[in-house]
Coordinates of C-alpha atoms in Angstrom, one line a residue:
M117 CA -16.9 -12.6 -30.2
A118 CA -14.2 -14.8 -28.9
R119 CA -15.1 -17.8 -27.0
V120 CA -15.1 -17.3 -23.2
A121 CA -13.2 -19.9 -21.2
W122 CA -13.7 -20.7 -17.6
L123 CA -11.2 -22.0 -15.2
S124 CA -11.2 -22.6 -11.5
A125 CA -8.2 -22.5 -9.1
A126 CA -8.0 -26.3 -9.3
G127 CA -7.8 -26.2 -13.1
K128 CA -11.4 -27.5 -13.4
Q129 CA -14.4 -26.0 -15.2
S130 CA -15.9 -23.2 -13.1
E131 CA -19.1 -21.1 -13.5
H132 CA -17.9 -18.4 -11.1
P133 CA -17.3 -14.9 -12.6
V134 CA -14.0 -14.7 -10.8
D135 CA -12.6 -17.5 -12.9
E136 CA -13.9 -16.1 -16.3
V137 CA -11.2 -15.5 -18.9
L138 CA -12.5 -12.6 -20.9
P139 CA -11.7 -12.0 -24.6
L140 CA -8.3 -10.5 -25.1
P141 CA -9.5 -6.9 -26.0
K142 CA -11.6 -6.8 -22.9
L143 CA -8.7 -8.2 -20.8
A144 CA -6.4 -5.5 -22.0
L145 CA -8.9 -2.6 -21.6
Y146 CA -10.0 -3.5 -18.1
G147 CA -6.5 -4.5 -17.1
F148 CA -5.1 -1.1 -18.2
Q149 CA -7.9 0.6 -16.3
H150 CA -6.7 -1.1 -13.1
V151 CA -3.2 0.2 -13.8
L152 CA -4.5 3.8 -14.1
A153 CA -6.3 3.5 -10.9
F154 CA -3.3 2.1 -9.1
Y155 CA -0.5 4.0 -10.8
A156 CA -0.4 7.2 -8.7
G157 CA -0.4 5.2 -5.4
A158 CA 2.3 2.9 -6.8
V159 CA 4.9 5.5 -8.0
I160 CA 4.4 8.0 -5.2
V161 CA 6.1 5.8 -2.7
P162 CA 9.5 5.4 -4.4
I163 CA 9.3 9.1 -5.3
I164 CA 8.9 10.2 -1.7
V165 CA 11.3 7.7 -0.2
G166 CA 14.0 8.3 -2.9
G167 CA 13.6 12.0 -2.5
A168 CA 13.8 11.8 1.3
L169 CA 17.0 9.7 1.1
G170 CA 18.6 12.1 -1.4
L171 CA 18.8 9.8 -4.4
N172 CA 19.8 11.3 -7.7
R173 CA 17.5 11.3 -10.8
E174 CA 19.0 8.2 -12.3
Q175 CA 18.7 6.2 -9.0
L176 CA 15.0 7.5 -8.6
V177 CA 14.2 6.4 -12.2
Y178 CA 15.5 2.8 -11.4
L179 CA 13.6 2.8 -8.1
I180 CA 10.3 3.6 -9.9
N181 CA 10.9 0.9 -12.6
A182 CA 11.7 -1.6 -9.9
D183 CA 8.6 -0.9 -8.1
L184 CA 6.3 -1.2 -11.1
F185 CA 8.1 -4.3 -12.3
T186 CA 7.7 -6.0 -8.9
C187 CA 4.1 -4.8 -8.6
G188 CA 3.2 -6.7 -11.8
I189 CA 4.8 -9.9 -10.5
A190 CA 3.1 -9.5 -7.2
S191 CA -0.3 -9.0 -8.6
I192 CA 0.1 -12.0 -10.9
I193 CA 1.0 -14.1 -7.9
Q194 CA -2.0 -12.9 -6.0
A195 CA -4.6 -13.1 -8.7
F196 CA -3.5 -16.2 -10.7
G197 CA -2.0 -18.1 -7.7
I198 CA 0.9 -20.5 -7.4
G199 CA -0.2 -23.7 -5.4
R200 CA -1.4 -22.5 -2.1
I201 CA 0.1 -18.9 -2.6
G202 CA -2.3 -16.2 -3.8
S203 CA -5.9 -15.7 -3.1
R204 CA -7.0 -16.1 -6.8
L205 CA -9.2 -13.0 -6.4
P206 CA -9.0 -9.7 -8.4
L207 CA -6.6 -8.1 -5.9
I208 CA -3.9 -5.7 -7.1
Q209 CA -0.7 -5.6 -5.1
G210 CA 1.1 -2.4 -4.4
V211 CA 3.7 -0.9 -2.1
T212 CA 2.1 0.0 1.3
F213 CA 2.0 3.5 2.5
T214 CA 2.2 2.2 5.9
A215 CA 5.9 1.6 5.4
V216 CA 6.8 5.1 4.0
S217 CA 7.6 6.8 7.2
P218 CA 9.3 3.9 8.9
M219 CA 11.5 3.4 5.7
I220 CA 12.4 7.0 5.7
A221 CA 13.3 6.9 9.3
I222 CA 15.4 3.8 8.8
G223 CA 17.1 5.3 5.7
L224 CA 17.9 8.6 7.3
G225 CA 19.3 6.7 10.4
A226 CA 21.6 4.8 7.9
G227 CA 22.9 8.1 6.5
G228 CA 20.7 8.3 3.4
G229 CA 21.7 7.5 -0.1
T230 CA 22.0 4.0 -1.6
A231 CA 23.6 2.8 1.6
A232 CA 20.3 3.5 3.4
L233 CA 18.5 1.4 0.8
L234 CA 20.6 -1.6 1.6
V235 CA 19.6 -1.5 5.3
I236 CA 15.9 -1.0 4.2
Y237 CA 16.1 -4.0 1.8
G238 CA 17.5 -6.2 4.6
A239 CA 14.6 -5.4 6.8
V240 CA 12.1 -5.8 4.0
I241 CA 13.4 -9.2 2.9
T242 CA 13.3 -10.5 6.5
A243 CA 9.9 -9.1 7.2
G244 CA 8.5 -10.6 4.0
L245 CA 9.9 -14.0 4.8
A246 CA 8.5 -13.8 8.3
T247 CA 5.0 -12.9 7.0
F248 CA 5.1 -15.8 4.5
A249 CA 6.1 -18.2 7.3
F250 CA 3.5 -16.8 9.6
A251 CA 0.6 -17.3 7.1
W252 CA 1.3 -21.1 7.2
L253 CA 0.6 -21.3 11.0
P254 CA -2.5 -22.7 12.5
A255 CA -5.5 -20.4 12.7
P256 CA -5.3 -19.7 16.5
A257 CA -1.8 -18.1 16.1
F258 CA -3.1 -15.4 13.6
R259 CA -6.3 -15.0 15.5
A260 CA -4.4 -14.0 18.6
V261 CA -2.4 -11.4 16.5
L262 CA -5.6 -9.9 15.2
R263 CA -6.8 -9.4 18.8
L264 CA -4.0 -6.8 19.2
F265 CA -5.6 -4.6 16.5
P266 CA -9.2 -3.7 17.5
P267 CA -10.7 -0.6 15.8
V268 CA -9.3 1.8 18.5
V269 CA -5.7 0.7 17.6
T270 CA -6.1 0.5 13.8
G271 CA -7.9 3.8 13.7
T272 CA -5.2 5.5 15.8
V273 CA -2.5 4.0 13.7
I274 CA -3.9 5.2 10.5
T275 CA -4.6 8.7 11.9
V276 CA -1.0 8.8 13.2
L277 CA 0.2 7.8 9.7
G278 CA -1.6 10.6 8.0
L279 CA -0.5 13.2 10.6
V280 CA 3.1 12.3 10.5
L281 CA 3.3 12.3 6.7
I282 CA 1.5 15.6 6.2
P283 CA 4.7 17.6 6.9
V284 CA 6.5 15.6 4.4
G285 CA 4.0 16.7 1.8
L286 CA 4.2 20.4 3.0
N287 CA 7.9 20.4 2.7
D288 CA 7.6 19.2 -0.9
A289 CA 5.0 21.9 -1.5
A290 CA 7.5 24.5 -0.3
G291 CA 10.1 23.3 -2.9
G292 CA 11.8 20.4 -1.2
V293 CA 14.1 20.6 1.8
G294 CA 17.5 21.9 0.6
S295 CA 16.2 23.6 -2.4
P296 CA 17.6 27.1 -2.9
H297 CA 14.1 28.3 -3.5
F298 CA 12.6 26.6 -0.5
G299 CA 9.5 28.5 0.7
D300 CA 9.0 30.6 -2.3
P301 CA 5.4 31.7 -2.9
E302 CA 5.7 30.3 -6.5
N303 CA 6.2 26.9 -5.0
F304 CA 3.1 27.1 -3.0
A305 CA 1.2 28.4 -6.1
Y306 CA 2.0 25.2 -8.0
A307 CA 1.1 23.1 -4.9
G308 CA -2.1 24.9 -4.3
G309 CA -3.0 24.8 -8.0
T310 CA -2.5 21.0 -8.0
M311 CA -4.6 20.6 -4.9
V312 CA -7.5 22.6 -6.2
F313 CA -7.3 20.6 -9.6
I314 CA -7.5 17.2 -7.7
L315 CA -10.3 18.5 -5.4
V316 CA -12.3 19.6 -8.4
L317 CA -12.0 16.2 -10.0
M318 CA -13.1 14.5 -6.9
K319 CA -16.0 17.0 -6.4
L320 CA -17.3 16.0 -9.8
G321 CA -18.2 12.7 -8.2
R322 CA -17.5 10.5 -11.1
P323 CA -15.9 7.3 -9.8
F324 CA -13.4 6.8 -12.5
L325 CA -12.2 10.4 -12.4
S326 CA -12.0 10.2 -8.6
S327 CA -10.0 7.0 -8.8
I328 CA -7.2 8.7 -11.0
A329 CA -7.6 12.3 -9.6
I330 CA -4.1 12.2 -8.0
L331 CA -2.6 11.0 -11.2
L332 CA -4.3 13.7 -13.3
G333 CA -3.3 16.2 -10.8
L334 CA 0.4 15.3 -11.1
V335 CA 0.1 15.3 -14.9
A336 CA -1.7 18.7 -15.1
G337 CA 0.7 20.4 -12.5
T338 CA 3.8 19.1 -14.3
A339 CA 2.4 20.4 -17.7
V340 CA 1.8 23.9 -16.4
A341 CA 5.3 23.8 -14.8
F342 CA 6.7 22.8 -18.2
L343 CA 4.9 25.4 -20.2
L344 CA 6.1 28.0 -17.8
G345 CA 9.7 26.8 -17.9
D346 CA 9.9 25.6 -14.4
T347 CA 10.6 22.0 -15.2
S348 CA 12.4 20.0 -17.8
F349 CA 12.1 16.6 -19.5
A350 CA 15.7 16.6 -20.6
D351 CA 16.3 13.5 -18.5
V352 CA 13.5 11.6 -20.4
G353 CA 15.4 12.1 -23.6
K354 CA 18.6 10.7 -22.0
A355 CA 16.9 7.7 -20.5
N356 CA 17.1 4.3 -22.2
W357 CA 14.0 2.9 -23.9
L358 CA 14.5 -0.5 -22.4
G359 CA 15.9 -1.4 -19.0
V360 CA 16.3 -4.7 -17.1
I361 CA 15.6 -4.9 -13.3
T362 CA 18.3 -7.0 -11.7
P363 CA 18.4 -8.4 -8.1
F364 CA 20.4 -6.3 -5.6
H365 CA 21.1 -3.6 -8.0
F366 CA 22.2 -1.2 -5.3
G367 CA 24.3 -3.9 -3.5
A368 CA 23.9 -6.7 -1.0
P369 CA 21.3 -6.0 1.7
Q370 CA 22.4 -5.3 5.3
F371 CA 20.5 -7.0 8.1
Q372 CA 20.2 -4.8 11.2
W373 CA 18.1 -5.8 14.2
F374 CA 16.3 -2.5 14.8
P375 CA 15.2 -1.9 11.3
I376 CA 14.0 -5.4 11.0
L377 CA 11.9 -5.1 14.1
L378 CA 10.3 -1.9 12.8
M379 CA 9.6 -3.6 9.4
L380 CA 8.0 -6.5 11.2
I381 CA 5.5 -4.0 12.9
V382 CA 4.7 -2.5 9.5
M383 CA 3.9 -6.1 8.2
L384 CA 1.6 -6.8 11.1
I385 CA -0.4 -3.7 10.2
T386 CA -0.4 -4.7 6.4
M387 CA -1.6 -8.2 7.4
V388 CA -4.7 -6.6 8.9
E389 CA -5.3 -4.5 5.8
T390 CA -5.0 -7.5 3.4
T391 CA -7.3 -9.5 5.5
G392 CA -10.0 -6.8 5.4
D393 CA -9.4 -6.3 1.6
T394 CA -9.8 -10.0 1.0
Y395 CA -13.1 -10.3 2.9
A396 CA -14.3 -7.1 1.1
I397 CA -13.5 -8.3 -2.4
G398 CA -15.0 -11.6 -1.7
D399 CA -18.3 -9.9 -0.7
I400 CA -18.2 -7.8 -3.8
V401 CA -17.6 -10.7 -6.3
G402 CA -19.8 -13.1 -4.4
K403 CA -17.2 -15.7 -3.6
K404 CA -17.1 -17.4 -0.2
I405 CA -13.9 -16.4 1.8
D406 CA -12.6 -18.6 4.4
G407 CA -9.4 -18.8 6.5
E408 CA -7.3 -20.6 3.9
T409 CA -8.3 -18.0 1.2
V410 CA -7.0 -15.2 3.4
A411 CA -4.0 -17.3 4.4
R412 CA -3.1 -17.7 0.7
A413 CA -3.6 -13.9 0.2
L414 CA -1.1 -13.2 3.1
R415 CA 1.4 -15.7 1.8
A416 CA 1.3 -13.7 -1.5
D417 CA 2.0 -10.5 0.5
G418 CA 4.9 -12.1 2.2
A419 CA 6.4 -13.6 -1.0
A420 CA 5.9 -10.3 -2.8
T421 CA 7.5 -8.3 0.0
A422 CA 10.5 -10.6 0.1
L423 CA 10.8 -10.4 -3.6
G424 CA 10.6 -6.6 -3.4
G425 CA 13.6 -6.6 -1.2
V426 CA 15.5 -8.7 -3.7
L427 CA 14.4 -6.5 -6.7
N428 CA 15.0 -3.2 -5.2
S429 CA 11.4 -2.4 -4.1
F430 CA 9.4 -2.2 -0.8
P431 CA 6.7 -4.1 1.2
Y432 CA 3.5 -5.1 -0.7
V433 CA -0.2 -5.1 0.4
A434 CA -3.5 -5.6 -1.5
F435 CA -4.6 -2.2 -2.8
A436 CA -8.0 -1.2 -1.6
E437 CA -8.7 1.4 -4.4
N438 CA -8.7 -1.4 -6.9
V439 CA -11.2 -3.2 -4.7
G440 CA -13.4 -0.2 -5.2
L441 CA -12.8 -0.3 -8.9
V442 CA -14.1 -3.9 -9.1
R443 CA -17.2 -2.7 -7.3
M444 CA -17.8 0.2 -9.7
T445 CA -17.1 -1.7 -12.9
K446 CA -18.7 -5.0 -11.9
V447 CA -16.0 -6.8 -13.7
K448 CA -15.1 -9.6 -11.4
S449 CA -12.5 -11.7 -13.4
R450 CA -9.2 -12.2 -11.7
F451 CA -7.6 -12.5 -15.0
V452 CA -8.2 -8.8 -15.6
V453 CA -5.7 -8.3 -12.7
V454 CA -3.4 -10.8 -14.4
A455 CA -3.5 -8.6 -17.5
A456 CA -2.8 -5.4 -15.3
G457 CA 0.2 -7.3 -13.9
I458 CA 1.6 -7.8 -17.3
F459 CA 1.1 -4.1 -18.1
M460 CA 3.0 -3.2 -15.0
I461 CA 5.8 -5.5 -15.8
V462 CA 6.1 -3.9 -19.3
L463 CA 6.1 -0.4 -17.7
G464 CA 8.7 -1.4 -15.2
M465 CA 11.1 -2.1 -18.1
L466 CA 10.6 1.4 -19.7
P467 CA 13.1 3.8 -18.1
K468 CA 11.7 6.6 -20.2
A469 CA 8.4 6.3 -18.6
A470 CA 9.9 6.3 -15.1
A471 CA 12.1 9.3 -16.0
A472 CA 8.9 11.2 -16.9
V473 CA 7.4 10.4 -13.6
A474 CA 10.6 11.5 -11.8
S475 CA 10.4 14.8 -13.6
V476 CA 7.4 15.9 -11.6
P477 CA 8.4 19.1 -9.7
H478 CA 8.6 19.0 -5.9
P479 CA 5.8 21.6 -5.3
V480 CA 3.4 19.7 -7.7
L481 CA 4.3 16.4 -5.9
G482 CA 3.8 18.2 -2.5
G483 CA 0.4 19.5 -3.5
A484 CA -0.8 16.0 -4.4
A485 CA 0.9 14.3 -1.5
T486 CA -0.5 16.6 1.0
V487 CA -4.1 15.7 -0.2
M488 CA -3.3 12.1 0.0
F489 CA -1.8 12.3 3.5
A490 CA -4.7 14.4 4.8
M491 CA -7.1 11.8 3.5
V492 CA -5.1 9.0 5.2
A493 CA -5.6 10.9 8.5
L494 CA -9.3 11.3 7.8
A495 CA -9.6 7.6 7.0
G496 CA -8.2 6.9 10.6
I497 CA -10.7 9.3 12.1
Q498 CA -13.6 7.6 10.2
T499 CA -12.4 4.3 11.8
L500 CA -12.2 6.0 15.3
A501 CA -15.8 7.3 14.7
K502 CA -16.9 3.6 15.2
V503 CA -15.2 3.5 18.6
D504 CA -16.9 4.5 21.8
L505 CA -14.6 7.4 22.7
K506 CA -16.8 8.5 25.7
E507 CA -15.2 5.4 27.3
E508 CA -12.2 6.9 29.1
K509 CA -10.0 4.0 28.3
N510 CA -10.4 4.2 24.6
A511 CA -10.0 8.0 24.8
L512 CA -6.7 7.6 26.6
V513 CA -5.4 5.1 24.0
V514 CA -6.2 7.6 21.2
G515 CA -5.1 10.8 23.0
V516 CA -1.8 9.6 24.5
S517 CA -0.8 7.7 21.3
L518 CA -1.3 10.8 19.1
A519 CA 0.7 12.9 21.5
V520 CA 3.6 10.4 21.7
A521 CA 3.6 10.2 17.8
L522 CA 4.4 13.9 17.7
L523 CA 7.6 13.5 19.8
P524 CA 10.1 13.0 17.0
S525 CA 9.0 16.0 15.0
T526 CA 8.6 18.2 18.1
V527 CA 11.8 17.3 20.1
P528 CA 14.2 15.9 17.4
V529 CA 17.2 16.6 19.5
L530 CA 16.1 13.7 21.8
F531 CA 16.8 11.2 19.0
Q532 CA 19.7 13.0 17.4
D533 CA 21.8 13.7 20.4
H534 CA 20.7 11.5 23.2
M535 CA 20.2 8.1 21.6
N536 CA 22.7 5.7 19.9
E537 CA 22.2 5.3 16.2
D538 CA 20.4 1.9 16.2
L539 CA 17.9 3.0 18.9
S540 CA 17.3 6.3 17.0
S541 CA 16.7 4.5 13.7
L542 CA 13.9 2.4 15.5
L543 CA 12.2 5.1 17.5
N544 CA 12.7 8.3 15.4
S545 CA 9.4 7.7 13.7
G546 CA 6.0 9.0 14.8
V547 CA 4.4 6.0 13.2
T548 CA 6.4 3.6 15.2
L549 CA 5.9 5.4 18.5
G550 CA 2.3 6.0 18.0
A551 CA 1.5 2.4 16.8
S552 CA 3.5 0.9 19.6
T553 CA 1.9 3.2 22.2
A554 CA -1.6 2.3 20.9
I555 CA -1.0 -1.4 21.0
L556 CA 0.5 -1.3 24.5
L557 CA -1.9 1.1 26.0
N558 CA -4.9 -0.8 24.6
L559 CA -3.5 -4.1 26.1
L560 CA -2.9 -2.4 29.4
L561 CA -6.4 -0.6 29.6
N562 CA -8.6 -2.9 27.6
G563 CA -7.0 -6.2 27.4
L564 CA -7.1 -8.3 24.1
G565 CA -9.8 -7.5 21.6
P566 CA -12.7 -9.9 20.9
K567 CA -12.0 -13.3 19.8
E568 CA -13.7 -12.5 16.4
P569 CA -12.3 -8.9 15.6
V570 CA -14.0 -6.7 13.1
I571 CA -11.5 -6.3 10.3
E572 CA -11.6 -3.1 8.2
A573 CA -10.5 -2.9 4.6
G574 CA -7.1 -1.4 4.0
V575 CA -8.3 2.3 4.2
A576 CA -4.7 3.6 4.6
D577 CA -4.1 2.7 1.0
S578 CA -7.7 3.1 -0.3
V579 CA -7.8 6.9 0.0
L580 CA -4.7 7.5 -2.0
T581 CA -6.6 7.9 -5.4
G582 CA -9.8 9.4 -4.0
V583 CA -11.9 6.3 -3.6
D584 CA -13.9 6.5 -0.4
P585 CA -12.9 3.7 1.9
A586 CA -16.6 2.7 2.5
D587 CA -17.2 2.5 -1.3
A588 CA -13.9 0.6 -1.8
A589 CA -14.9 -2.1 0.6
A590 CA -18.6 -2.2 0.2
D591 CA -20.7 -4.8 -1.6
P592 CA -23.3 -3.4 -4.0
A593 CA -25.7 -4.5 -1.4
P594 CA -26.0 -2.2 1.6
A595 CA -23.6 -4.2 3.8
P596 CA -20.6 -2.2 4.8
A597 CA -17.1 -3.5 4.9
G598 CA -17.1 -4.0 8.6
V599 CA -20.2 -6.2 8.3
A600 CA -18.6 -8.2 5.5
A601 CA -15.5 -8.7 7.6
Q602 CA -17.5 -10.1 10.3
R603 CA -18.7 -12.9 8.0
A604 CA -15.7 -14.9 8.9
P605 CA -16.1 -18.7 9.1
A606 CA -17.3 -20.1 12.4
S607 CA -13.6 -21.2 13.0
G608 CA -12.8 -17.5 13.2
A609 CA -9.7 -18.0 11.3
P610 CA -8.6 -15.3 8.9
A611 CA -5.4 -17.0 8.2
G612 CA -3.6 -20.3 8.2
A613 CA -6.8 -22.2 8.8
S614 CA -6.7 -25.9 8.4
G615 CA -10.0 -26.1 6.5
Q616 CA -10.1 -25.4 2.7
P617 CA -12.4 -23.4 0.6
A618 CA -15.7 -25.1 0.1
E619 CA -15.5 -24.7 -3.6
E620 CA -11.9 -25.8 -4.0
P621 CA -10.0 -28.8 -3.0
E622 CA -7.0 -28.6 -0.7
G623 CA -3.8 -27.5 -2.5
A624 CA -5.8 -25.8 -5.2

């Protein structure tokens, strides 16, 4: 067997499993497993956003490649670390689902197509840089922001996210808006078959199958459609074997005030998710997490998000389903994630692979997406189950926020005919309205949350491949994610803390 090397974040000898460098065959095997667990959640975002903006097949292929390529770089930054950027923990970075609905709203407000992408990228770059800068602030600043997001707010936001996205999945299940066969029973047969296949895999209860159930559902549904002559892989044959991701491929980004504000709200939510995931993974691998560790994780989020805007991708967050995979496999080495990042970079340079993904029929995609979006809503409900909803103030926050979130889909004419374009691009999103209402109402009725907020793991992303949020965040010991999150240092600083990790010198 190859000799095992050990390396700490400071470049010194370490006995902690997180710093273990496994033999190359194991690194490759375990790294590829992380890619499988992560893949469906990664590619689904560019597929949904690109489809909603009306991109053609070639543009969609490029978007998928850019996403995977940037995911690889982002994961390496997070796991390997560069100076005081990156947690040096086995955390995979992926595009956050929290941004899907806001990005679609921004894009449609900008007229769709590649012109819409330029507005989105301007907002993404600005929000990423703001997140990066924010993570360098002293601890009290970030602590104050976290107090805006008690469980009653985060649970409401995640529930709204799922409910708003479910119609997107159902429209795809019907064949895709604008399709000449929209609403045909045949489309719903494909969607229903895909959903049943996914549910059967999840019912089997085997952790690895559950973690890739969405991916297998997409593969199975597409295979059936191909055998029945309802999809074609002709574009795969036309695609190049090798492609290069270039900065600003679609043009120079455009910086508009309202889309930037909307993306800043998205990044506030993702900061809470990454904070929870960092505490959760620390609990699982047995590594002490303090404020500086989380600050480094958030700096990696911000850097990756800004890089995403440059490389034609989207906002990034720590993926909780891979947190669950670490728990299930007991493989704690961060270098496994580095290996996964290398795999993703390679996949991001293979247009044929992206073309195959882009060939998934709309009804099959809709069946899988509907399951995912429904599970996102359920994750929000699970968070709200921990809230005392018998308390009238909490009940009002949840009820009114859910009602306001339905306004864009219920009365679209308000945003189309009675608002200017900039205001409509900001407010024509159930996620934006619901999240803003939840934050403001909670402040009005309950005031700021506790000084030491309980931080949940990123359940909005953890459910995308069938991993239960509690399992994804839990330690093999009985302590749940919420308990792990409360083990913050006495300073209470989840980010930007002046203190350094006990086992690593400053600047490590």
